[in-house]
Amino acid sequence: MELSQALASDEKAKHFPLTPFRILRGVICLAILLSTAFICLIYFSPVAAVLLRFFSTHYSRKVVSFLFGLWLGLWPFLFEKINETRVVFSGEHVPPQERVLLMANHRTEVDWMYLWDLALRKGCLGHIKYLLKKSLMRLPVFGWGFHVLEFIPLERKLEVDEPVIRQMVSTFTNPQDPLWLTLFPEGTDFTEHKCKSSQEFATKNGLPVLMNVLLPKTKGFYACLEILRSSLDAVYDVTIAYKNQCPTLLDNVFGVDPSQVHIHIRRIPIEEIPASEKEAFAWLMETFQLKDHLLSNFIANGHFPNEGTEEELSTAKCLVNFTLVIAVTGMLAFFTFYSFIWFKIYVGLSCLYLASAAYFNFRPQPLLGCTNKKPWCRKSS
């Protein structure tokens, strides 16, 4: 199939028409997501991500994962239950409670959000962390959340990003800390123009010419793998494809696309990945060739092999989670506006801290240091 045929989805009609009802519903959903995020962050972050972290990074992360995992659960609820997007999982079954490195292709700006649908099913929603553009860390409210959840900010400059990756990833080496570290080795989302540039580079340098993915960048992947190898259970090769067309953030908010999200998973035991950088580069290139072939088959057949590896989300559980988040944030919002002045002072100081900490990428360190002698001790503190 020609590249232009495979990618020419922008001219397609949306799966659902953009009606006034969908616009109103989307605005309400976005307002709920923003307001609940703001309330959760300003009230819980100072305690969970600052005060508790002074005593224990491990327990601080557990509390943050639990509290903000509840809020993150609103997104899969929006996608699958409100927007009625069908998320289809295929490939290998993902066992829960593993420490893993996920690497995925990058079709569009919202790929990373659909990985929350998988993490929620595994009880690992609060444990997922991303390497993402530094500019996103400076978004009001959402950027604060990315910081609290310890996402790794990148400027897409190797000489700047590699030390940041190594410094932050080295704090994730404690095997007692659950971890789903996620990266997109292509480094940017897929477009026809970027694909042509990638193909030209591949031709000039004797590399595989890929049709549905860009050539992967090795440095970030290898840095993460090198530091975490001894504490990981596996690497998950995740391939994402969309029915109808690739969605934007607003498509998700208004529920007009996508009709289906297909997520194929291949589990790779950590010992099967070469340790040397040169061999790891060859392995990653071969992996992306397999991913490219898988996407070509998806375009031709409309599905990945071995579908149905994960069950649908429970509507009842989603509603319970939604009700709990709304109830708690509603109560805290009432205290903010209608209670003592101390609540308003607390909110103001919390906002000031979150804005500055996210901008400067600052996190408190345990006051007492590390008292045990385990090999990850110095790194995780």
Tab-separated table of C-alpha atoms in Angstrom:
chain	number	residue	atom	x	y	z
A	1	MET	CA	0.000	0.000	0.000
A	2	GLU	CA	1.314	3.432	-0.893
A	3	LEU	CA	2.416	5.635	1.967
A	4	SER	CA	0.043	8.405	0.912
A	5	GLN	CA	-2.855	5.935	0.926
A	6	ALA	CA	-1.989	4.632	4.367
A	7	LEU	CA	-1.752	8.061	5.929
A	8	ALA	CA	-4.369	10.101	4.101
A	9	SER	CA	-6.817	10.218	7.000
A	10	ASP	CA	-7.050	13.960	7.634
A	11	GLU	CA	-9.667	14.358	4.916
A	12	LYS	CA	-11.994	11.733	6.391
A	13	ALA	CA	-15.115	12.765	8.212
A	14	LYS	CA	-15.038	12.409	11.978
A	15	HIS	CA	-16.458	9.174	13.308
A	16	PHE	CA	-19.107	11.156	15.191
A	17	PRO	CA	-20.290	14.579	13.950
A	18	LEU	CA	-19.375	17.600	16.072
A	19	THR	CA	-22.824	18.535	17.332
A	20	PRO	CA	-23.729	21.268	19.857
A	21	PHE	CA	-24.439	18.495	22.383
A	22	ARG	CA	-20.943	17.056	21.953
A	23	ILE	CA	-19.388	20.498	22.283
A	24	LEU	CA	-21.316	21.169	25.502
A	25	ARG	CA	-20.512	17.714	26.876
A	26	GLY	CA	-16.834	18.136	25.994
A	27	VAL	CA	-16.612	21.529	27.683
A	28	ILE	CA	-18.226	20.085	30.827
A	29	CYS	CA	-15.851	17.101	30.833
A	30	LEU	CA	-12.814	19.323	30.352
A	31	ALA	CA	-13.988	21.648	33.131
A	32	ILE	CA	-14.391	18.669	35.460
A	33	LEU	CA	-10.952	17.307	34.576
A	34	LEU	CA	-9.272	20.675	35.089
A	35	SER	CA	-11.064	21.559	38.318
A	36	THR	CA	-10.567	18.148	39.927
A	37	ALA	CA	-6.900	18.150	38.873
A	38	PHE	CA	-6.416	21.595	40.397
A	39	ILE	CA	-8.071	20.687	43.694
A	40	CYS	CA	-6.240	17.362	43.995
A	41	LEU	CA	-2.895	18.966	43.257
A	42	ILE	CA	-3.131	21.943	45.599
A	43	TYR	CA	-4.415	19.894	48.546
A	44	PHE	CA	-2.610	16.566	48.213
A	45	SER	CA	0.752	17.485	46.652
A	46	PRO	CA	2.202	19.399	49.635
A	47	VAL	CA	1.520	16.423	51.890
A	48	ALA	CA	2.173	13.460	49.580
A	49	ALA	CA	4.901	14.804	47.280
A	50	VAL	CA	6.666	17.223	49.640
A	51	LEU	CA	6.157	16.581	53.355
A	52	LEU	CA	6.130	12.779	53.145
A	53	ARG	CA	9.045	12.815	50.709
A	54	PHE	CA	11.220	14.464	53.362
A	55	PHE	CA	11.007	11.160	55.255
A	56	SER	CA	10.671	8.521	52.529
A	57	THR	CA	10.766	8.719	48.742
A	58	HIS	CA	9.320	5.207	48.550
A	59	TYR	CA	6.214	5.911	50.642
A	60	SER	CA	5.769	9.324	49.071
A	61	ARG	CA	5.587	7.642	45.663
A	62	LYS	CA	3.101	5.051	46.926
A	63	VAL	CA	0.752	7.738	48.239
A	64	VAL	CA	1.125	9.891	45.114
A	65	SER	CA	0.448	6.841	42.920
A	66	PHE	CA	-2.716	6.011	44.827
A	67	LEU	CA	-4.161	9.533	45.076
A	68	PHE	CA	-3.400	10.709	41.572
A	69	GLY	CA	-4.132	7.303	40.084
A	70	LEU	CA	-7.741	7.914	41.148
A	71	TRP	CA	-7.798	11.157	39.168
A	72	LEU	CA	-6.061	9.659	36.128
A	73	GLY	CA	-8.832	7.062	36.057
A	74	LEU	CA	-11.208	9.784	34.847
A	75	TRP	CA	-9.521	9.746	31.423
A	76	PRO	CA	-10.195	6.101	30.481
A	77	PHE	CA	-13.738	6.671	31.780
A	78	LEU	CA	-14.048	9.596	29.347
A	79	PHE	CA	-12.588	7.658	26.428
A	80	GLU	CA	-14.339	4.319	26.789
A	81	LYS	CA	-17.606	5.044	28.589
A	82	ILE	CA	-18.539	8.616	27.658
A	83	ASN	CA	-17.000	8.868	24.172
A	84	GLU	CA	-17.713	5.172	23.455
A	85	THR	CA	-14.281	4.625	21.923
A	86	ARG	CA	-13.556	0.907	21.699
A	87	VAL	CA	-10.067	0.055	22.975
A	88	VAL	CA	-8.942	-3.328	21.637
A	89	PHE	CA	-5.904	-5.067	23.141
A	90	SER	CA	-4.019	-7.825	21.357
A	91	GLY	CA	-0.782	-9.786	21.486
A	92	GLU	CA	0.456	-10.971	24.839
A	93	HIS	CA	-1.315	-10.692	28.166
A	94	VAL	CA	0.252	-8.186	30.562
A	95	PRO	CA	0.742	-9.562	34.087
A	96	PRO	CA	0.127	-7.025	36.865
A	97	GLN	CA	2.692	-5.778	39.363
A	98	GLU	CA	5.745	-5.924	37.110
A	99	ARG	CA	8.388	-3.225	36.824
A	100	VAL	CA	8.567	-2.556	33.109
A	101	LEU	CA	9.860	-0.270	30.397
A	102	LEU	CA	7.241	0.409	27.730
A	103	MET	CA	8.228	1.669	24.284
A	104	ALA	CA	5.537	2.643	21.820
A	105	ASN	CA	5.165	4.096	18.370
A	106	HIS	CA	3.987	7.707	18.234
A	107	ARG	CA	1.108	8.125	15.794
A	108	THR	CA	-0.388	11.281	17.248
A	109	GLU	CA	-0.242	13.733	20.143
A	110	VAL	CA	-2.512	11.638	22.393
A	111	ASP	CA	-0.995	8.134	22.081
A	112	TRP	CA	0.384	8.330	25.598
A	113	MET	CA	-3.060	8.956	27.078
A	114	TYR	CA	-4.419	5.642	25.763
A	115	LEU	CA	-1.725	3.762	27.657
A	116	TRP	CA	-3.668	4.830	30.756
A	117	ASP	CA	-6.426	2.472	29.601
A	118	LEU	CA	-4.000	-0.441	29.843
A	119	ALA	CA	-2.457	0.716	33.131
A	120	LEU	CA	-5.894	1.100	34.739
A	121	ARG	CA	-6.744	-2.501	33.901
A	122	LYS	CA	-3.533	-3.615	35.631
A	123	GLY	CA	-3.876	-1.464	38.728
A	124	CYS	CA	-0.748	0.453	37.708
A	125	LEU	CA	-2.237	3.785	36.655
A	126	GLY	CA	-0.388	5.840	39.251
A	127	HIS	CA	2.926	4.115	38.455
A	128	ILE	CA	3.169	5.142	34.800
A	129	LYS	CA	5.786	7.760	33.937
A	130	TYR	CA	6.670	9.329	30.594
A	131	LEU	CA	9.512	11.040	28.853
A	132	LEU	CA	7.785	14.088	27.354
A	133	LYS	CA	8.408	17.552	25.927
A	134	LYS	CA	9.594	20.050	28.502
A	135	SER	CA	7.104	22.637	27.244
A	136	LEU	CA	4.250	20.435	28.529
A	137	MET	CA	5.659	20.691	32.049
A	138	ARG	CA	4.947	24.417	31.946
A	139	LEU	CA	1.241	24.033	31.295
A	140	PRO	CA	-0.845	25.363	34.174
A	141	VAL	CA	-2.380	22.613	36.332
A	142	PHE	CA	-1.577	19.703	33.980
A	143	GLY	CA	2.136	20.567	34.005
A	144	TRP	CA	2.022	20.594	37.798
A	145	GLY	CA	0.562	17.097	37.708
A	146	PHE	CA	3.245	15.862	35.298
A	147	HIS	CA	5.856	17.139	37.743
A	148	VAL	CA	4.271	15.514	40.797
A	149	LEU	CA	4.018	12.209	38.917
A	150	GLU	CA	7.732	12.545	38.048
A	151	PHE	CA	7.507	12.653	34.285
A	152	ILE	CA	10.878	13.327	32.661
A	153	PRO	CA	11.070	16.624	30.704
A	154	LEU	CA	12.986	16.664	27.412
A	155	GLU	CA	14.120	19.499	25.157
A	156	ARG	CA	14.855	17.133	22.239
A	157	LYS	CA	18.540	18.055	22.338
A	158	LEU	CA	20.707	15.046	23.070
A	159	GLU	CA	23.442	16.934	24.904
A	160	VAL	CA	20.847	18.489	27.230
A	161	ASP	CA	18.440	15.571	27.584
A	162	GLU	CA	20.790	12.659	28.251
A	163	PRO	CA	22.071	13.966	31.632
A	164	VAL	CA	18.475	14.747	32.682
A	165	ILE	CA	17.304	11.264	31.699
A	166	ARG	CA	20.151	9.582	33.546
A	167	GLN	CA	19.705	11.707	36.656
A	168	MET	CA	15.942	11.153	36.939
A	169	VAL	CA	15.884	7.496	35.851
A	170	SER	CA	18.567	6.711	38.439
A	171	THR	CA	15.997	7.620	41.124
A	172	PHE	CA	13.690	4.831	39.863
A	173	THR	CA	16.065	1.920	40.514
A	174	ASN	CA	14.515	0.772	43.801
A	175	PRO	CA	12.834	-2.552	42.903
A	176	GLN	CA	10.317	-1.962	45.686
A	177	ASP	CA	8.885	1.007	43.741
A	178	PRO	CA	6.332	-0.102	41.101
A	179	LEU	CA	7.255	1.400	37.727
A	180	TRP	CA	5.862	1.676	34.218
A	181	LEU	CA	8.392	3.924	32.500
A	182	THR	CA	7.182	4.817	29.015
A	183	LEU	CA	9.081	6.311	26.103
A	184	PHE	CA	8.512	6.903	22.406
A	185	PRO	CA	11.813	6.144	20.646
A	186	GLU	CA	10.762	7.996	17.469
A	187	GLY	CA	11.063	11.218	19.468
A	188	THR	CA	8.093	12.921	17.797
A	189	ASP	CA	4.665	12.096	16.451
A	190	PHE	CA	4.309	10.568	12.986
A	191	THR	CA	3.458	12.692	9.934
A	192	GLU	CA	3.875	12.061	6.234
A	193	HIS	CA	6.516	14.811	5.981
A	194	LYS	CA	8.523	13.406	8.906
A	195	CYS	CA	8.227	9.917	7.442
A	196	LYS	CA	9.693	11.039	4.109
A	197	SER	CA	12.582	12.765	5.893
A	198	SER	CA	13.195	9.632	7.961
A	199	GLN	CA	13.162	7.468	4.830
A	200	GLU	CA	15.676	9.753	3.091
A	201	PHE	CA	17.975	9.589	6.112
A	202	ALA	CA	17.649	5.801	6.201
A	203	THR	CA	18.502	5.483	2.520
A	204	LYS	CA	21.595	7.654	2.874
A	205	ASN	CA	22.852	5.764	5.925
A	206	GLY	CA	22.039	2.201	4.939
A	207	LEU	CA	19.257	1.792	7.498
A	208	PRO	CA	15.869	0.110	7.020
A	209	VAL	CA	13.317	2.222	5.139
A	210	LEU	CA	10.156	2.221	7.266
A	211	MET	CA	6.675	3.077	6.019
A	212	ASN	CA	4.529	3.456	9.142
A	213	VAL	CA	6.998	4.516	11.828
A	214	LEU	CA	10.019	6.814	12.022
A	215	LEU	CA	13.541	5.601	12.671
A	216	PRO	CA	13.960	5.178	16.431
A	217	LYS	CA	16.473	7.192	18.422
A	218	THR	CA	18.673	4.998	20.549
A	219	LYS	CA	20.292	7.183	23.215
A	220	GLY	CA	17.282	7.734	25.456
A	221	PHE	CA	16.174	4.113	25.226
A	222	TYR	CA	19.648	2.795	25.981
A	223	ALA	CA	20.173	5.185	28.911
A	224	CYS	CA	16.925	4.030	30.540
A	225	LEU	CA	17.677	0.366	29.870
A	226	GLU	CA	21.254	0.582	31.138
A	227	ILE	CA	20.259	2.171	34.443
A	228	LEU	CA	17.159	0.068	35.117
A	229	ARG	CA	18.198	-3.295	33.684
A	230	SER	CA	18.872	-4.952	37.042
A	231	SER	CA	15.515	-3.860	38.500
A	232	LEU	CA	13.183	-4.455	35.512
A	233	ASP	CA	11.103	-7.537	34.818
A	234	ALA	CA	10.534	-6.915	31.118
A	235	VAL	CA	10.265	-4.480	28.237
A	236	TYR	CA	6.885	-4.111	26.543
A	237	ASP	CA	6.884	-3.322	22.839
A	238	VAL	CA	3.564	-1.489	22.333
A	239	THR	CA	2.132	-0.783	18.882
A	240	ILE	CA	-0.810	1.622	18.601
A	241	ALA	CA	-3.152	2.044	15.629
A	242	TYR	CA	-6.437	3.886	15.136
A	243	LYS	CA	-9.609	3.179	13.202
A	244	ASN	CA	-11.028	5.985	11.082
A	245	GLN	CA	-8.175	8.434	11.750
A	246	CYS	CA	-5.624	9.547	14.301
A	247	PRO	CA	-7.270	11.716	16.965
A	248	THR	CA	-6.235	15.049	18.419
A	249	LEU	CA	-6.742	16.119	22.019
A	250	LEU	CA	-9.892	18.034	21.066
A	251	ASP	CA	-11.211	14.988	19.204
A	252	ASN	CA	-10.928	13.134	22.507
A	253	VAL	CA	-12.506	15.923	24.514
A	254	PHE	CA	-15.523	16.232	22.200
A	255	GLY	CA	-15.742	12.498	21.512
A	256	VAL	CA	-15.725	12.703	17.700
A	257	ASP	CA	-12.738	10.388	17.125
A	258	PRO	CA	-11.305	7.775	17.178
A	259	SER	CA	-13.875	5.034	16.696
A	260	GLN	CA	-11.419	2.351	17.830
A	261	VAL	CA	-7.939	2.256	19.358
A	262	HIS	CA	-5.968	-0.941	18.774
A	263	ILE	CA	-3.041	-1.659	21.105
A	264	HIS	CA	-0.779	-4.639	20.395
A	265	ILE	CA	1.630	-5.780	23.114
A	266	ARG	CA	4.749	-7.913	22.889
A	267	ARG	CA	6.499	-8.826	26.134
A	268	ILE	CA	10.293	-9.102	25.965
A	269	PRO	CA	12.127	-10.547	28.984
A	270	ILE	CA	14.900	-8.177	29.975
A	271	GLU	CA	17.617	-10.815	29.540
A	272	GLU	CA	16.785	-11.104	25.825
A	273	ILE	CA	17.841	-7.498	25.130
A	274	PRO	CA	21.563	-7.013	24.387
A	275	ALA	CA	23.603	-5.153	26.979
A	276	SER	CA	26.018	-3.303	24.667
A	277	GLU	CA	24.890	-0.022	23.086
A	278	LYS	CA	25.753	-1.130	19.552
A	279	GLU	CA	23.812	-4.383	19.865
A	280	ALA	CA	20.934	-2.611	21.595
A	281	PHE	CA	20.731	-0.206	18.635
A	282	ALA	CA	20.505	-3.137	16.216
A	283	TRP	CA	17.881	-4.782	18.416
A	284	LEU	CA	15.796	-1.597	18.572
A	285	MET	CA	16.016	-1.150	14.798
A	286	GLU	CA	14.856	-4.723	14.259
A	287	THR	CA	12.024	-4.169	16.722
A	288	PHE	CA	10.811	-1.145	14.761
A	289	GLN	CA	10.968	-3.126	11.524
A	290	LEU	CA	8.634	-5.670	13.138
A	291	LYS	CA	6.427	-2.828	14.336
A	292	ASP	CA	6.333	-1.354	10.825
A	293	HIS	CA	5.316	-4.737	9.384
A	294	LEU	CA	2.639	-5.109	12.061
A	295	LEU	CA	1.163	-1.712	11.171
A	296	SER	CA	1.182	-2.565	7.461
A	297	ASN	CA	-0.833	-5.686	8.244
A	298	PHE	CA	-3.208	-3.620	10.368
A	299	ILE	CA	-3.790	-1.224	7.462
A	300	ALA	CA	-4.498	-4.171	5.166
A	301	ASN	CA	-6.622	-6.264	7.559
A	302	GLY	CA	-8.124	-3.755	9.973
A	303	HIS	CA	-6.918	-5.511	13.110
A	304	PHE	CA	-3.892	-6.900	14.924
A	305	PRO	CA	-3.428	-10.649	15.517
A	306	ASN	CA	-4.621	-12.324	18.730
A	307	GLU	CA	-7.173	-9.709	19.789
A	308	GLY	CA	-9.144	-9.730	23.022
A	309	THR	CA	-6.336	-10.148	25.554
A	310	GLU	CA	-7.874	-7.661	28.004
A	311	GLU	CA	-11.432	-7.313	29.257
A	312	GLU	CA	-13.554	-4.177	28.968
A	313	LEU	CA	-13.471	-1.665	31.796
A	314	SER	CA	-16.115	-2.144	34.468
A	315	THR	CA	-18.684	0.630	34.173
A	316	ALA	CA	-19.579	0.235	37.852
A	317	LYS	CA	-15.963	0.643	38.990
A	318	CYS	CA	-15.513	3.672	36.727
A	319	LEU	CA	-18.617	5.293	38.190
A	320	VAL	CA	-17.488	4.596	41.763
A	321	ASN	CA	-14.086	6.150	41.029
A	322	PHE	CA	-15.725	9.158	39.332
A	323	THR	CA	-18.125	9.673	42.240
A	324	LEU	CA	-15.310	9.443	44.795
A	325	VAL	CA	-13.129	11.995	42.974
A	326	ILE	CA	-16.044	14.411	42.519
A	327	ALA	CA	-17.155	14.070	46.139
A	328	VAL	CA	-13.702	14.653	47.613
A	329	THR	CA	-12.791	17.545	45.342
A	330	GLY	CA	-16.230	19.099	45.809
A	331	MET	CA	-15.775	19.041	49.585
A	332	LEU	CA	-12.294	20.554	49.340
A	333	ALA	CA	-13.527	23.225	46.919
A	334	PHE	CA	-16.238	24.166	49.451
A	335	PHE	CA	-13.617	24.542	52.183
A	336	THR	CA	-11.511	26.682	49.858
A	337	PHE	CA	-14.222	29.238	49.154
A	338	TYR	CA	-16.426	29.134	52.238
A	339	SER	CA	-14.211	28.232	55.184
A	340	PHE	CA	-11.400	29.785	57.206
A	341	ILE	CA	-8.788	32.083	55.736
A	342	TRP	CA	-6.167	29.403	56.444
A	343	PHE	CA	-7.529	27.273	53.625
A	344	LYS	CA	-7.033	30.167	51.202
A	345	ILE	CA	-3.488	30.754	52.477
A	346	TYR	CA	-2.732	27.028	52.077
A	347	VAL	CA	-4.061	27.081	48.503
A	348	GLY	CA	-2.012	30.161	47.623
A	349	LEU	CA	1.234	28.724	49.001
A	350	SER	CA	0.559	25.373	47.329
A	351	CYS	CA	0.023	27.041	43.938
A	352	LEU	CA	3.232	29.016	44.351
A	353	TYR	CA	5.208	25.888	45.182
A	354	LEU	CA	3.749	23.769	42.363
A	355	ALA	CA	4.292	26.452	39.733
A	356	SER	CA	7.930	27.042	40.735
A	357	ALA	CA	8.742	23.354	41.306
A	358	ALA	CA	7.348	22.348	37.905
A	359	TYR	CA	9.161	25.197	36.145
A	360	PHE	CA	12.545	24.476	37.749
A	361	ASN	CA	12.034	20.676	37.987
A	362	PHE	CA	12.717	20.691	41.729
A	363	ARG	CA	11.847	17.898	44.190
A	364	PRO	CA	12.662	17.688	47.904
A	365	GLN	CA	15.110	15.047	49.101
A	366	PRO	CA	14.751	12.946	52.282
A	367	LEU	CA	16.145	14.826	55.262
A	368	LEU	CA	17.535	11.740	56.951
A	369	GLY	CA	19.128	10.304	53.827
A	370	CYS	CA	19.169	6.565	53.298
A	371	THR	CA	19.784	4.260	56.192
A	372	ASN	CA	19.914	0.844	54.537
A	373	LYS	CA	22.790	-0.677	52.596
A	374	LYS	CA	20.975	-1.965	49.550
A	375	PRO	CA	22.590	-1.221	46.170
A	376	TRP	CA	19.782	1.065	44.988
A	377	CYS	CA	19.812	3.116	48.196
A	378	ARG	CA	21.878	6.075	47.066
A	379	LYS	CA	20.111	6.294	43.700
A	380	SER	CA	16.528	6.196	44.917
A	381	SER	CA	16.954	8.805	47.642
